Coordinates of C-alpha atoms in Angstrom, one line a residue:
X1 CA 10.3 -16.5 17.4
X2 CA 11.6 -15.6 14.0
X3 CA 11.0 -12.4 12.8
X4 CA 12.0 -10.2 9.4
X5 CA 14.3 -7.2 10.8
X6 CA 15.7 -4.5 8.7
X7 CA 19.2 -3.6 9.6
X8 CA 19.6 -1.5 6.9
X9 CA 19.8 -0.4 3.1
X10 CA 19.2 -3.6 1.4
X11 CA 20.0 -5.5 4.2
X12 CA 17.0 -7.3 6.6
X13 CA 17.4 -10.7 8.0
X14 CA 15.4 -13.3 9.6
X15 CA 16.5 -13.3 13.2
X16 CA 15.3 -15.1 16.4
X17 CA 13.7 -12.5 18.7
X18 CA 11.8 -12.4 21.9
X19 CA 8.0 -13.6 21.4
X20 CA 5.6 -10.6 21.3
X21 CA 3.4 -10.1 25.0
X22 CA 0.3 -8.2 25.6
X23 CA 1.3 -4.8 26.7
X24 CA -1.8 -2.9 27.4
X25 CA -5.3 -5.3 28.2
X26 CA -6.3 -4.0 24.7
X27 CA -3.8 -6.4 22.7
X28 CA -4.1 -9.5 21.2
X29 CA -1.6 -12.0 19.9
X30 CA -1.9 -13.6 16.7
X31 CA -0.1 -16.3 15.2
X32 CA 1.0 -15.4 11.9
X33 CA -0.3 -17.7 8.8
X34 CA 0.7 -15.6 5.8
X35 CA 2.1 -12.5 5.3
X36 CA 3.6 -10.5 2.3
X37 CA 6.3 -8.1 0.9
X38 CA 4.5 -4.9 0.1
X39 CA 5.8 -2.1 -2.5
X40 CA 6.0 0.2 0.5
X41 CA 8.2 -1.7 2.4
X42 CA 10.4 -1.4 -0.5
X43 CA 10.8 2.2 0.5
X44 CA 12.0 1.1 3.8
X45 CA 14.5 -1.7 1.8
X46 CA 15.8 0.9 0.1
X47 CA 16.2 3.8 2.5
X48 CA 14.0 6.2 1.8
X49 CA 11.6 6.5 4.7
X50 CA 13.1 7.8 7.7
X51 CA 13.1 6.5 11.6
X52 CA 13.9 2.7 11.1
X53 CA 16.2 1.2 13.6
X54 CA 18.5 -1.7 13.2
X55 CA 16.7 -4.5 14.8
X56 CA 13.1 -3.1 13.7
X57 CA 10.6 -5.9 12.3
X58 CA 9.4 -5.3 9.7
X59 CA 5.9 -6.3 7.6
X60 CA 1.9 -5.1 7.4
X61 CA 0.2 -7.2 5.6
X62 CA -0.4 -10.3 7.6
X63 CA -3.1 -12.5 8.8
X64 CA -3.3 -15.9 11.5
X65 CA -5.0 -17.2 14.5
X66 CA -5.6 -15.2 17.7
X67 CA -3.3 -16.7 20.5
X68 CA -4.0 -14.6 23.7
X69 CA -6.3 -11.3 24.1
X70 CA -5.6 -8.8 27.0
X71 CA -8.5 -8.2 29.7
X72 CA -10.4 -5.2 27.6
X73 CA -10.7 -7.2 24.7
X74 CA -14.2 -8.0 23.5
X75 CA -15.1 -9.0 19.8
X76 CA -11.8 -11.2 19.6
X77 CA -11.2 -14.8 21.6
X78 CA -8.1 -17.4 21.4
X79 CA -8.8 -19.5 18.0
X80 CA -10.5 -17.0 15.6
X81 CA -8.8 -16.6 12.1
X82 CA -8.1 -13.0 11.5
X83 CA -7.1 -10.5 8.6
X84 CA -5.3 -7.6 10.2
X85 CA -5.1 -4.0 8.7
X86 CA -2.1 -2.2 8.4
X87 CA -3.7 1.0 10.0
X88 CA -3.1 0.7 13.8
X89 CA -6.8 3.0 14.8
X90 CA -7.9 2.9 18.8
X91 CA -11.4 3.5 17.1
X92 CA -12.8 6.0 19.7
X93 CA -10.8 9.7 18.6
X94 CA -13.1 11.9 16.6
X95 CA -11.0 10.8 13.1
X96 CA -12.0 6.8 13.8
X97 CA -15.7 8.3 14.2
X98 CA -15.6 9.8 11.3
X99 CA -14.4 6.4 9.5
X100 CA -10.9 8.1 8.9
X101 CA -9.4 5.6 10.5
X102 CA -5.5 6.0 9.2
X103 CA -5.6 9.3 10.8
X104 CA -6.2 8.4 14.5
X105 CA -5.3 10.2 16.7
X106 CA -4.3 8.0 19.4
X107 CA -1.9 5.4 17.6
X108 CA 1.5 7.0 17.2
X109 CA 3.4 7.0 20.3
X110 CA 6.0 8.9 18.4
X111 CA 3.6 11.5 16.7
X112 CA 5.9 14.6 18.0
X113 CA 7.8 12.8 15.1
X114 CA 5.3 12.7 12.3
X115 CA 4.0 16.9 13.3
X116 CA 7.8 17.7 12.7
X117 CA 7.6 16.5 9.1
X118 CA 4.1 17.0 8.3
X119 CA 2.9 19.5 10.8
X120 CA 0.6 17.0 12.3
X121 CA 0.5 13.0 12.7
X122 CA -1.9 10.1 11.6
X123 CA -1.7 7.2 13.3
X124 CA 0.6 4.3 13.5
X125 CA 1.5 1.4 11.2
X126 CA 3.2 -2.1 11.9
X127 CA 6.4 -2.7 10.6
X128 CA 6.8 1.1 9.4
X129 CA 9.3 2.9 11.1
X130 CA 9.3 4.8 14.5
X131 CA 8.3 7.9 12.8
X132 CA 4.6 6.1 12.7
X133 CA 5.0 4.2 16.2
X134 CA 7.7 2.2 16.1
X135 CA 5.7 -0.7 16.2
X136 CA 6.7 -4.1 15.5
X137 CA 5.8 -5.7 11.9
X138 CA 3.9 -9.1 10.8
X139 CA 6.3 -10.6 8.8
X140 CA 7.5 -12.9 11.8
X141 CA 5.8 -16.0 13.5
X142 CA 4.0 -14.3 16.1
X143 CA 2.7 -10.7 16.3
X144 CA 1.3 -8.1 19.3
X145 CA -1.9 -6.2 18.1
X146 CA -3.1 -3.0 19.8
X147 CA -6.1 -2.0 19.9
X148 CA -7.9 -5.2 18.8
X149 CA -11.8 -4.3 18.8
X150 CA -11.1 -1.5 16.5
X151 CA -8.5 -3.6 13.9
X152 CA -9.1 -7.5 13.1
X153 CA -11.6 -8.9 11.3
X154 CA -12.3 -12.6 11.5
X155 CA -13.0 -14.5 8.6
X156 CA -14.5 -17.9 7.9
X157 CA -12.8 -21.1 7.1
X158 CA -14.2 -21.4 3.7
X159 CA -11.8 -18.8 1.9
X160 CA -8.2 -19.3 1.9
X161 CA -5.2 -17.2 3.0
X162 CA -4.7 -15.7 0.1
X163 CA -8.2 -15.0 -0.7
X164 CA -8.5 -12.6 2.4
X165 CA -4.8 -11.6 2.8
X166 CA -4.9 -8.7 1.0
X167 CA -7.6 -7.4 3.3
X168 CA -4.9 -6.2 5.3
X169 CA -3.6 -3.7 2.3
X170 CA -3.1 -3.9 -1.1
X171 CA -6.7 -4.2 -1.9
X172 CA -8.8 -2.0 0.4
X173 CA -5.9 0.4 -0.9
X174 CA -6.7 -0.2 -4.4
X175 CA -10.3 0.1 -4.0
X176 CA -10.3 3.2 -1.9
X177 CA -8.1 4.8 -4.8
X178 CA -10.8 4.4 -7.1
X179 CA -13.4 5.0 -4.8
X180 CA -11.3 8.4 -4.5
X181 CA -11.9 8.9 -7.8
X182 CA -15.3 9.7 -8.1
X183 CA -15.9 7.1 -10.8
X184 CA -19.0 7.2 -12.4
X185 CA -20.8 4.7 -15.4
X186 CA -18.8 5.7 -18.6
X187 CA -16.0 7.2 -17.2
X188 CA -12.6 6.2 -19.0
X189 CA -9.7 5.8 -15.9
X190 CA -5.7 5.6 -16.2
X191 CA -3.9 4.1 -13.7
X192 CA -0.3 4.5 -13.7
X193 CA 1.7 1.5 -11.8
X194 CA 0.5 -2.0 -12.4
X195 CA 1.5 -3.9 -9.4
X196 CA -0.6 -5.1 -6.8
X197 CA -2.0 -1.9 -5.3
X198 CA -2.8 -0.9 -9.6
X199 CA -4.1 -4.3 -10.0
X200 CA -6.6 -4.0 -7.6
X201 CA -7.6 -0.1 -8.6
X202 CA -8.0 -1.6 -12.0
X203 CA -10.5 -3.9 -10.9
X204 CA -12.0 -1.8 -8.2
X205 CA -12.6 0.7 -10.8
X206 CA -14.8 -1.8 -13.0
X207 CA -16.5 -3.1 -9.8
X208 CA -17.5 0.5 -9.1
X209 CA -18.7 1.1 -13.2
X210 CA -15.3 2.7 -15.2
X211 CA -16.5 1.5 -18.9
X212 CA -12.5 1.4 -19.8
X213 CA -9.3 1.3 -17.7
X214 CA -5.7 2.1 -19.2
X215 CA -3.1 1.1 -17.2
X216 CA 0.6 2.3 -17.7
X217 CA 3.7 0.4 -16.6
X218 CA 6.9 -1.1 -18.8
X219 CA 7.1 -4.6 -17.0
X220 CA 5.7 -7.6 -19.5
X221 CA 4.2 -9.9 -17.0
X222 CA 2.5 -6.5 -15.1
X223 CA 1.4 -5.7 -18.4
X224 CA 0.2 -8.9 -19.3
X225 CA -1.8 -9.3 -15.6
X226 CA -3.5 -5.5 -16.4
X227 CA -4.9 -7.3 -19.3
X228 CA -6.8 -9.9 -17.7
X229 CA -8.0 -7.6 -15.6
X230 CA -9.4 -6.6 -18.5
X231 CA -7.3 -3.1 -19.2
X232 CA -5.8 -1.7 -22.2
X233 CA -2.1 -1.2 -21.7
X234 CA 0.4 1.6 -22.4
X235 CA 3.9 0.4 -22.1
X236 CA 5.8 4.0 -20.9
X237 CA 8.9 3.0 -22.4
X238 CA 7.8 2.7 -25.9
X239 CA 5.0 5.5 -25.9
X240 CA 4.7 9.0 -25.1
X241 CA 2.0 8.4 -22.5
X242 CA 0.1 11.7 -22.7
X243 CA -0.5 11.9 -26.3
X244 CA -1.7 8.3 -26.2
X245 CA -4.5 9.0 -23.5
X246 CA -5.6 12.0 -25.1
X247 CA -5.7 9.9 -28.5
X248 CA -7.5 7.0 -27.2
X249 CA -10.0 9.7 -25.3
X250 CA -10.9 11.5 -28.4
X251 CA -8.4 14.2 -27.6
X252 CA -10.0 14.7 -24.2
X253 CA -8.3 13.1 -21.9
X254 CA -9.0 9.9 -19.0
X255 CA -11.8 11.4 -16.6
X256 CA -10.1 10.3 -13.4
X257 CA -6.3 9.6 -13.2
X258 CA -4.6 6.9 -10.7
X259 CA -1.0 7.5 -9.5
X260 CA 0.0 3.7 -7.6
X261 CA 3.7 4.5 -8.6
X262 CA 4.3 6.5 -5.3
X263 CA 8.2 7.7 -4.5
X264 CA 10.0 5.6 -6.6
X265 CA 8.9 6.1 -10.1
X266 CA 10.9 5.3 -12.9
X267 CA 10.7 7.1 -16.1
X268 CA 12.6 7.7 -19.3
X269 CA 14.4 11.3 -20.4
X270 CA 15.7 14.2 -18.6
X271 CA 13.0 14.9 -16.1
X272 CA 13.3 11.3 -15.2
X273 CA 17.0 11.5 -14.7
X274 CA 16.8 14.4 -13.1
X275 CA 14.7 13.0 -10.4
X276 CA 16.8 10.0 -9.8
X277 CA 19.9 12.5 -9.2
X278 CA 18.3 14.7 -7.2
X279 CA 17.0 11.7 -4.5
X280 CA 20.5 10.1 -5.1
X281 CA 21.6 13.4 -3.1
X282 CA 19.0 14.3 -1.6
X283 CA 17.4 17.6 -2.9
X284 CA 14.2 15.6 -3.2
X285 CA 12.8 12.5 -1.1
X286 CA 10.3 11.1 -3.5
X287 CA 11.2 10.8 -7.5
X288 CA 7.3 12.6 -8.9
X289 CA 8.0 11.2 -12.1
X290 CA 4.6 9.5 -13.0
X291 CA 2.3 12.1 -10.8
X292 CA 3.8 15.1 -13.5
X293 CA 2.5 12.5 -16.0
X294 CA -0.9 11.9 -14.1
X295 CA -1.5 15.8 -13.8
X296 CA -0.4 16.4 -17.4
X297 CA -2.7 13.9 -18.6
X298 CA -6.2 14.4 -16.7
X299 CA -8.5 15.8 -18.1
X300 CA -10.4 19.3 -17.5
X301 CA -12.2 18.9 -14.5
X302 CA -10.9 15.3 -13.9
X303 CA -10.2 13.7 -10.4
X304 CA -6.6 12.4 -9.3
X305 CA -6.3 10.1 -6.8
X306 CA -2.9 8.6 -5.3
X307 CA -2.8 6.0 -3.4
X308 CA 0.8 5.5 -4.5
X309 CA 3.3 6.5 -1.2
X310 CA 4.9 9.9 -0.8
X311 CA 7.1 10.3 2.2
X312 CA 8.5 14.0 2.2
X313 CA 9.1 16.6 -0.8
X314 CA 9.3 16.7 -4.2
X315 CA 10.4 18.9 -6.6
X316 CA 8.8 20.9 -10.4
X317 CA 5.4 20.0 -9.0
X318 CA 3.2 21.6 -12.0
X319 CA 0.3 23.1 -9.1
X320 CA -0.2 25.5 -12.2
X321 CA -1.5 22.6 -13.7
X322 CA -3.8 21.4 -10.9
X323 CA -5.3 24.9 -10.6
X324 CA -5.7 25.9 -14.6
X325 CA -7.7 22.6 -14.9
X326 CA -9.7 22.5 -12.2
X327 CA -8.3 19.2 -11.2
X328 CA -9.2 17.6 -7.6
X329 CA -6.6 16.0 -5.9
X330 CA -7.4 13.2 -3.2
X331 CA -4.7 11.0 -1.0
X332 CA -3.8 9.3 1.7
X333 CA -3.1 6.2 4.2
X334 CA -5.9 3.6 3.7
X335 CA -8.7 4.1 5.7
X336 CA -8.6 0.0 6.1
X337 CA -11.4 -0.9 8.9
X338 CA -14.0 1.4 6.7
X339 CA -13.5 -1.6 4.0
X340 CA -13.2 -4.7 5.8
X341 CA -16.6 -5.9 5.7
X342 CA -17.7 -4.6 2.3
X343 CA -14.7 -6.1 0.6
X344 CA -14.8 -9.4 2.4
X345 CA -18.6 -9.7 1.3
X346 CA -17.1 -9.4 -2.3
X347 CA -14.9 -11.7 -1.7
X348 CA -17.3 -14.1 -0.4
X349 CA -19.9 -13.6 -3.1
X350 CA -17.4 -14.4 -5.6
X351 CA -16.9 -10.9 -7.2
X352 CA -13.5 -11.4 -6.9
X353 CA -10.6 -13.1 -5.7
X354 CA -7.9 -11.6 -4.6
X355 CA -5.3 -14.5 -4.9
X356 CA -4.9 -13.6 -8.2
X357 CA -2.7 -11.8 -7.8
X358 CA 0.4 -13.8 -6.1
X359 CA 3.5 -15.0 -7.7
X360 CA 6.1 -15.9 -5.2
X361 CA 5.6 -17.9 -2.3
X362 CA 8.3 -18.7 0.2
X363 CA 8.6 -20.2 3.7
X364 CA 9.5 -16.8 6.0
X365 CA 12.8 -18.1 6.1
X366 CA 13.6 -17.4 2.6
X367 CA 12.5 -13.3 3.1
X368 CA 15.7 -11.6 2.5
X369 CA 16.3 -13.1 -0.9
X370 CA 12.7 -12.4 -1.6
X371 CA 12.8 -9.1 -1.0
X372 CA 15.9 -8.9 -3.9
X373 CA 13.7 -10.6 -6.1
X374 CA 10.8 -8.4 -5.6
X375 CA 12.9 -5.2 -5.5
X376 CA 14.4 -6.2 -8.7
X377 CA 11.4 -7.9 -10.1
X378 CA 13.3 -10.8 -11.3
X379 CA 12.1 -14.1 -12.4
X380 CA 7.8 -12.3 -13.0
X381 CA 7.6 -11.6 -9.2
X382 CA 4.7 -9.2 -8.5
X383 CA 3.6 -10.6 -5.2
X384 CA 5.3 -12.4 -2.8
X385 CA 3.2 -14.7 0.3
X386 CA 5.5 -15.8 3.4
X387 CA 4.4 -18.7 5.5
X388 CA 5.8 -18.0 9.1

């Protein structure tokens, strides 16, 4: 089959590969439909996330028609039409029964890996490096699912790819980051980052009651997307970001704060530059750029969630900050199976549709100059949809 395989920095390929097989009689096959070009595999592009082979395939957003299920398999049969999360859970560990599900513990087959880093490991992702499993990514023709009761979803005819795509991610992500937080009727949210994982927190956050949403980025066509989400936009570039929040918040500040910048922010003056040299050489993995700015700019008491990816340590983290203002801070991997169902119905009902949010798409073949494009965003790419 083909396949999308990193071989480096920059550097991933489309190259013929051997066709997935069922491993353990809890695997299914799917045959990829769509898939897309996440921001966090961007991190991989680029080098910052640790454990990738040469070879590796790479991808976790995809979607496609079961092919083959192993013996064990029960809710799943050749022919359905499934959305895949990236979150690889065996559903039976105590953190999949507590609806954790990104933090099984039963998924990594490298997780001596993960408790070196981190002191302990969540579970495993497609397409995401061997330190979470090594195992093999969607954005190729075909791909081997583990675990399939406690993953897939199948969805009806009715609703296109790229209505339910996103399922898979990008908006479950977005969603849980402002479920995270704690909005309530009223409240007044910022949300720094507007691609897709920040377009969908935008809108999550006025499906679960936010009366106003800023959203902060310095791209025109982001910008321009926040706004018919129906945001207010701050362009960092030509604003000092924390004086305008407190200005348009009556001097008090957004009530909950959403970082879906992650490791690579960008930024303007010295502590921005200073970030950028410090991961050039490695003092820091992840450039903290924008969550200073969300901690600076929350309010008393306010709620930060981050649903933006950090992979290691960072550095002139203001924790002074956190404590004097009573801030909460919540993270972490999607919990995708706890939103499958909910969001789907929302999809369904016509709440929303996710397809919005696409730009690019390409036949699979045309994936490495994609991923240029994206990384770059040239030519108003914000999402790009392969067709394997």
């Amino acid at each position: 089959m083909k396949a999308v395989c990193w071989y480096g920095t920059h550097d991933v390929r489309v190259e013929t590969v051997p066709d997935p097989a069922i491993l353990n009689p809890q695997d299914a096959i799917v045959r990829v439909s769509s898939t897309a070009i996440c921001g966090s595999d961007l991190h991989l592009f680029d080098g910052y996330i640790p454990g990738m082979e040469a070879g590796d395939i790479l991808g976790h957003e995809f979607m496609g028609e079961v092919v083959e299920v192993g013996r064990e398999v029960k809710t799943l049969k050749p022919g359905d039409r499934v959305v895949v999360p990236f979150t690889i859970s065996c559903g039976r560990c105590d953190y999949c029964r507590r609806g954790l599900w990104s933090l099984c513990d039963n998924s990594n087959p490298n997780a001596w890996m993960a408790e070196a880093l981190y002191g302990f490991s969540g579970g495993g992702y497609y397409g995401y490096s061997h330190l979470f499993g090594g195992y093999a990514g969607g954005q190729a023709e075909y791909a081997r699912v583990p675990f399939a009761d406690s993953g897939p979803i199948a969805v009806p005819d009715g609703l296109s790819d790229e209505q339910v795509l996103f399922l898979s991610d990008v908006f479950p992500t977005g969603y849980m980051a402002a479920e995270q937080a704690e909005i309530k009727p009223g409240d007044v949210v910022a949300i720094w980052g507007c691609g897709p994982v920040g377009q969908f927190a935008i809108r999550s956050a006025y499906l679960l009651g936010a009366d106003e949403v800023i959203a902060i980025d310095r791209i025109p066509e982001r910008l321009r997307m926040a706004e018919a989400g129906g945001a207010r936009t701050l362009n960092y570039q030509d604003t000092d970001v924390v004086e305008a929040l407190k200005e348009l918040t009556g001097g008090r500040g957004p009530d909950a704060c959403i970082d879906a910048v992650g490791m690579e922010a960008h930024g303007v003056g010295p502590a921005a530059w200073f970030d950028r040299a410090e991961q050039a050489v490695r003092l820091e993995t992840d450039r903290p750029t924008a969550l200073r700015q969300v901690i600076q700019a929350c309010r008393k008491g306010g709620v930060i969630s981050v649903p933006g990816v950090y992979g290691g340590f960072i550095d002139k983290f203001p924790i002074g900050a956190i404590f004097s203002k009573g801030l909460t801070l919540r993270t972490g991997q999607t919990h995708v199976q706890a939103y499958l169902r909910p969001l789907l119905e929302r999809i369904a009902n016509g709440d929303i549709d996710p397809s919005f949010i696409v730009t690019h798409r390409l036949p699979l073949e045309e994936a490495p100059g994609a991923y240029h494009t994206f990384q770059q965003k040239e030519d108003g790419c914000i999402k790009v949809v392969l067709s394997a």
